[in-house]
CSV table of C-alpha atoms in Angstrom, one decimal:
chain,number,residue,atom,x,y,z
A,17,MET,CA,90.1,199.2,270.0
A,18,PRO,CA,93.4,198.8,268.2
A,19,PRO,CA,94.3,201.7,266.0
A,20,GLY,CA,93.7,201.1,262.3
A,21,PRO,CA,95.6,202.3,259.4
A,22,PRO,CA,96.0,206.0,259.3
A,23,ARG,CA,93.0,207.6,257.8
A,24,SER,CA,93.3,210.2,255.1
A,25,SER,CA,90.8,213.0,255.1
A,26,GLY,CA,88.1,212.9,252.6
A,27,ARG,CA,89.6,216.1,251.2
A,28,GLN,CA,92.8,214.3,250.3
A,29,ARG,CA,91.0,211.5,248.5
A,30,ILE,CA,89.0,214.0,246.5
A,31,ASP,CA,92.1,216.0,245.7
A,32,LYS,CA,93.9,212.9,244.5
A,33,LYS,CA,90.9,211.6,242.6
A,34,GLY,CA,90.3,215.1,241.2
A,35,ALA,CA,93.9,215.3,240.1
A,36,PHE,CA,93.6,211.9,238.5
A,37,ASN,CA,90.3,212.9,236.8
A,38,SER,CA,91.7,216.2,235.6
A,39,ARG,CA,94.6,214.3,233.9
A,40,ILE,CA,92.2,212.0,232.2
A,41,CYS,CA,90.1,215.0,231.1
A,42,ILE,CA,93.1,216.8,229.8
A,43,GLN,CA,94.2,213.7,227.9
A,44,THR,CA,90.6,213.2,226.5
A,45,VAL,CA,90.3,216.9,225.5
A,46,SER,CA,93.7,216.8,223.9
A,47,ALA,CA,92.8,213.6,222.0
A,48,ALA,CA,89.5,215.2,220.9
A,49,ALA,CA,91.2,218.4,219.8
A,50,ALA,CA,93.7,216.3,217.8
A,51,LEU,CA,90.9,214.4,216.2
A,52,MET,CA,89.0,217.6,215.4
A,53,SER,CA,92.1,219.1,214.0
A,54,SER,CA,92.6,216.0,211.9
A,55,LEU,CA,89.0,216.1,210.7
A,56,VAL,CA,89.2,219.8,209.9
A,57,SER,CA,92.5,219.2,208.1
A,58,LYS,CA,91.0,216.3,206.2
A,59,GLY,CA,88.0,218.3,205.3
A,60,ALA,CA,90.1,221.3,204.2
A,61,MET,CA,92.3,219.0,202.2
A,62,LEU,CA,89.3,217.4,200.4
A,63,VAL,CA,87.9,220.8,199.6
A,64,ARG,CA,91.2,221.9,198.1
A,65,LEU,CA,91.5,218.7,196.1
A,66,GLN,CA,88.0,219.0,194.9
A,67,HIS,CA,88.6,222.5,193.7
A,68,GLU,CA,91.8,221.4,192.0
A,69,ALA,CA,89.9,218.5,190.3
A,70,TYR,CA,87.2,220.9,189.0
A,71,MET,CA,89.9,223.3,187.7
A,72,THR,CA,91.8,220.7,185.8
A,73,TYR,CA,88.5,219.3,184.4
A,74,ASP,CA,87.5,222.8,183.3
A,75,CYS,CA,90.9,223.2,181.5
A,76,GLY,CA,90.2,219.9,179.7
A,77,LYS,CA,92.9,218.0,181.5
A,78,TYR,CA,90.7,215.0,182.1
A,79,VAL,CA,93.4,212.4,182.9
A,80,GLU,CA,94.9,214.7,185.6
A,81,SER,CA,91.4,215.6,186.9
A,82,LEU,CA,90.6,211.8,187.1
A,83,ARG,CA,93.7,211.2,189.1
A,84,ILE,CA,92.8,213.9,191.7
A,85,ALA,CA,89.1,212.8,191.8
A,86,GLU,CA,90.1,209.2,192.4
A,87,GLU,CA,92.4,210.3,195.2
A,88,ILE,CA,89.4,212.0,196.8
A,89,TYR,CA,87.2,208.9,196.2
A,90,ALA,CA,89.8,206.8,198.0
A,91,ILE,CA,89.5,209.1,201.0
A,92,ASP,CA,85.7,209.6,201.0
A,93,ALA,CA,83.7,207.5,198.5
A,94,ALA,CA,80.4,209.1,199.6
A,95,ARG,CA,81.0,212.6,198.3
A,96,SER,CA,78.2,213.1,195.8
A,97,ASP,CA,80.0,216.1,194.2
A,98,ASN,CA,83.1,214.1,193.5
A,99,LEU,CA,81.0,211.1,192.2
A,100,LEU,CA,79.3,213.5,189.8
A,101,LEU,CA,82.7,214.8,188.7
A,102,LEU,CA,84.0,211.2,188.3
A,103,GLY,CA,81.0,210.4,186.1
A,104,ALA,CA,81.6,213.5,184.0
A,105,ILE,CA,85.4,212.9,183.6
A,106,ASN,CA,84.8,209.3,182.6
A,107,PHE,CA,82.2,210.4,180.1
A,108,GLN,CA,84.7,212.8,178.5
A,109,LEU,CA,87.3,210.0,178.4
A,110,ARG,CA,84.6,207.8,176.7
A,111,ASN,CA,84.7,205.4,179.6
A,112,PHE,CA,80.9,205.2,179.5
A,113,SER,CA,80.5,202.2,181.9
A,114,GLU,CA,82.5,204.0,184.6
A,115,ALA,CA,80.4,207.1,183.9
A,116,VAL,CA,77.3,205.1,184.5
A,117,PHE,CA,78.7,203.6,187.7
A,118,PHE,CA,79.7,206.9,189.3
A,119,ASN,CA,76.5,208.7,188.3
A,120,GLN,CA,74.5,205.8,189.8
A,121,GLN,CA,76.5,206.2,193.0
A,122,ALA,CA,75.8,209.9,193.1
A,123,ILE,CA,72.1,209.2,192.7
A,124,ARG,CA,72.2,206.6,195.4
A,125,ILE,CA,73.5,209.2,197.8
A,126,GLU,CA,71.4,212.2,196.5
A,127,PRO,CA,68.3,210.8,194.6
A,128,GLN,CA,67.2,214.3,193.7
A,129,MET,CA,70.4,215.3,192.0
A,130,ALA,CA,69.1,216.1,188.5
A,131,GLU,CA,72.5,216.6,187.0
A,132,ALA,CA,73.5,213.0,187.9
A,133,HIS,CA,70.3,211.7,186.3
A,134,SER,CA,71.0,213.7,183.2
A,135,ASN,CA,74.6,212.6,183.0
A,136,LEU,CA,73.5,209.0,183.6
A,137,ALA,CA,71.0,209.3,180.7
A,138,ASN,CA,73.8,210.5,178.4
A,139,ALA,CA,76.2,207.7,179.3
A,140,LEU,CA,73.4,205.1,178.9
A,141,ARG,CA,72.6,206.5,175.5
A,142,GLU,CA,76.2,206.2,174.5
A,143,LEU,CA,76.2,202.6,175.5
A,144,GLY,CA,73.1,202.0,173.4
A,145,ASP,CA,70.6,201.7,176.3
A,146,VAL,CA,68.0,204.1,174.9
A,147,GLN,CA,65.3,202.8,177.2
A,148,GLY,CA,67.5,203.3,180.3
A,149,SER,CA,68.4,206.7,179.0
A,150,MET,CA,64.8,207.7,178.5
A,151,GLY,CA,64.0,206.5,182.0
A,152,GLN,CA,66.6,208.8,183.5
A,153,VAL,CA,65.3,211.7,181.4
A,154,ASN,CA,61.8,211.0,182.8
A,155,SER,CA,63.3,210.9,186.3
A,156,VAL,CA,64.8,214.3,185.8
A,157,ASN,CA,61.5,215.7,184.5
A,158,ASN,CA,59.6,214.1,187.5
A,159,HIS,CA,62.0,215.7,189.9
A,160,ALA,CA,61.7,219.1,188.2
A,161,SER,CA,57.9,219.0,188.1
A,162,ARG,CA,57.8,218.1,191.9
A,163,ARG,CA,60.1,220.9,192.7
A,164,ASN,CA,58.0,223.4,190.6
A,165,ARG,CA,54.8,222.2,192.4
A,166,ARG,CA,56.4,223.0,195.8
A,167,ASN,CA,57.3,226.5,194.7
Protein backbone atom coordinates (compact mmCIF):
# COMPACT_ATOMS: atom_id res chain seq x y z
CA MET A 1 0.00 0.00 0.00
CA PRO A 2 1.47 3.34 -1.00
CA PRO A 3 1.70 5.85 1.77
CA GLY A 4 -1.01 8.46 1.68
CA PRO A 5 -0.81 12.07 2.67
CA PRO A 6 0.33 12.57 6.21
CA ARG A 7 -2.54 12.23 8.58
CA SER A 8 -3.16 14.78 11.21
CA SER A 9 -4.44 13.53 14.46
CA GLY A 10 -8.07 14.08 15.28
CA ARG A 11 -6.92 16.28 18.13
CA GLN A 12 -5.24 18.73 15.76
CA ARG A 13 -8.36 19.01 13.62
CA ILE A 14 -10.51 19.63 16.67
CA ASP A 15 -8.04 22.23 17.91
CA LYS A 16 -7.99 24.02 14.56
CA LYS A 17 -11.74 23.80 14.22
CA GLY A 18 -12.19 24.79 17.85
CA ALA A 19 -9.90 27.79 17.37
CA PHE A 20 -11.85 28.74 14.26
CA ASN A 21 -15.17 28.33 16.07
CA SER A 22 -13.98 30.32 19.06
CA ARG A 23 -12.99 33.21 16.75
CA ILE A 24 -16.49 33.13 15.23
CA CYS A 25 -18.02 32.97 18.70
CA ILE A 26 -15.94 35.91 19.87
CA GLN A 27 -16.91 37.91 16.79
CA THR A 28 -20.58 36.97 17.25
CA VAL A 29 -20.52 37.85 20.94
CA SER A 30 -18.75 41.13 20.15
CA ALA A 31 -21.35 41.96 17.49
CA ALA A 32 -24.19 41.04 19.85
CA ALA A 33 -22.63 43.16 22.62
CA ALA A 34 -22.29 46.10 20.23
CA LEU A 35 -25.89 45.68 19.14
CA MET A 36 -27.12 45.48 22.76
CA SER A 37 -25.04 48.53 23.64
CA SER A 38 -26.54 50.36 20.69
CA LEU A 39 -30.06 49.34 21.69
CA VAL A 40 -29.48 50.32 25.32
CA SER A 41 -27.99 53.61 24.16
CA LYS A 42 -30.96 54.16 21.84
CA GLY A 43 -33.39 53.30 24.62
CA ALA A 44 -31.63 55.58 27.08
CA MET A 45 -31.53 58.36 24.51
CA LEU A 46 -35.28 57.98 23.82
CA VAL A 47 -36.07 58.09 27.54
CA ARG A 48 -33.97 61.23 27.93
CA LEU A 49 -35.60 62.88 24.91
CA GLN A 50 -39.08 61.90 26.11
CA HIS A 51 -38.36 63.47 29.50
CA GLU A 52 -37.10 66.61 27.80
CA ALA A 53 -40.22 66.76 25.59
CA TYR A 54 -42.48 66.46 28.66
CA MET A 55 -40.53 69.13 30.54
CA THR A 56 -40.75 71.62 27.68
CA TYR A 57 -44.45 70.82 27.27
CA ASP A 58 -45.05 71.41 30.98
CA CYS A 59 -43.27 74.78 30.65
CA GLY A 60 -45.60 75.78 27.80
CA LYS A 61 -42.85 75.63 25.18
CA TYR A 62 -45.03 73.75 22.72
CA VAL A 63 -43.03 74.39 19.55
CA GLU A 64 -39.81 73.18 21.20
CA SER A 65 -41.62 70.21 22.70
CA LEU A 66 -43.07 69.38 19.27
CA ARG A 67 -39.58 69.41 17.73
CA ILE A 68 -38.30 66.95 20.35
CA ALA A 69 -41.36 64.70 20.16
CA GLU A 70 -41.10 64.61 16.35
CA GLU A 71 -37.45 63.58 16.70
CA ILE A 72 -38.56 60.69 18.92
CA TYR A 73 -41.33 59.82 16.44
CA ALA A 74 -38.75 59.63 13.62
CA ILE A 75 -36.76 57.10 15.66
CA ASP A 76 -39.68 55.07 17.03
CA ALA A 77 -43.16 55.78 15.67
CA ALA A 78 -44.77 53.15 17.90
CA ARG A 79 -44.15 54.78 21.30
CA SER A 80 -47.67 55.32 22.63
CA ASP A 81 -46.46 57.78 25.30
CA ASN A 82 -44.88 59.93 22.61
CA LEU A 83 -47.95 59.66 20.35
CA LEU A 84 -50.09 60.85 23.26
CA LEU A 85 -47.73 63.78 23.81
CA LEU A 86 -47.73 64.65 20.10
CA GLY A 87 -51.52 64.71 20.22
CA ALA A 88 -51.51 67.00 23.26
CA ILE A 89 -48.89 69.35 21.78
CA ASN A 90 -50.78 69.64 18.51
CA PHE A 91 -53.99 70.32 20.43
CA GLN A 92 -52.28 73.16 22.33
CA LEU A 93 -50.97 74.55 19.02
CA ARG A 94 -54.54 74.30 17.66
CA ASN A 95 -53.47 71.76 15.02
CA PHE A 96 -56.58 69.69 15.70
CA SER A 97 -56.31 67.38 12.68
CA GLU A 98 -52.78 66.40 13.74
CA ALA A 99 -54.01 65.94 17.32
CA VAL A 100 -56.68 63.55 16.02
CA PHE A 101 -54.10 61.62 13.99
CA PHE A 102 -51.64 61.13 16.85
CA ASN A 103 -54.30 60.18 19.39
CA GLN A 104 -55.74 57.65 16.92
CA GLN A 105 -52.26 56.17 16.52
CA ALA A 106 -51.84 55.93 20.31
CA ILE A 107 -55.23 54.17 20.55
CA ARG A 108 -54.27 51.80 17.73
CA ILE A 109 -51.25 50.73 19.79
CA GLU A 110 -52.94 50.81 23.22
CA PRO A 111 -56.74 50.55 22.78
CA GLN A 112 -57.32 50.85 26.55
CA MET A 113 -55.49 54.21 26.84
CA ALA A 114 -58.30 56.34 28.27
CA GLU A 115 -56.31 59.57 28.05
CA ALA A 116 -55.88 59.14 24.29
CA HIS A 117 -59.64 58.56 23.87
CA SER A 118 -60.37 61.65 25.96
CA ASN A 119 -57.85 63.78 24.03
CA LEU A 120 -59.25 62.48 20.76
CA ALA A 121 -62.77 63.44 21.90
CA ASN A 122 -61.58 66.99 22.64
CA ALA A 123 -59.83 67.35 19.27
CA LEU A 124 -62.86 66.00 17.40
CA ARG A 125 -65.12 68.42 19.28
CA GLU A 126 -62.86 71.32 18.26
CA LEU A 127 -63.16 70.19 14.64
CA GLY A 128 -66.96 70.20 14.97
CA ASP A 129 -67.37 66.42 15.01
CA VAL A 130 -69.69 66.21 18.02
CA GLN A 131 -70.83 62.65 17.23
CA GLY A 132 -67.25 61.42 16.94
CA SER A 133 -66.40 63.22 20.14
CA MET A 134 -69.29 61.60 22.00
CA GLY A 135 -68.26 58.21 20.64
CA GLN A 136 -64.83 58.65 22.21
CA VAL A 137 -66.37 59.79 25.52
CA ASN A 138 -68.50 56.64 25.49
CA SER A 139 -65.40 54.60 24.73
CA VAL A 140 -63.63 56.08 27.77
CA ASN A 141 -66.67 55.33 29.94
CA ASN A 142 -66.86 51.74 28.64
CA HIS A 143 -63.16 51.16 29.40
CA ALA A 144 -63.61 52.62 32.89
CA SER A 145 -66.68 50.50 33.68
CA ARG A 146 -64.90 47.32 32.49
CA ARG A 147 -61.92 48.17 34.67
CA ASN A 148 -64.21 48.77 37.68
CA ARG A 149 -65.97 45.42 37.17
CA ARG A 150 -62.63 43.61 37.25
CA ASN A 151 -61.66 45.24 40.55
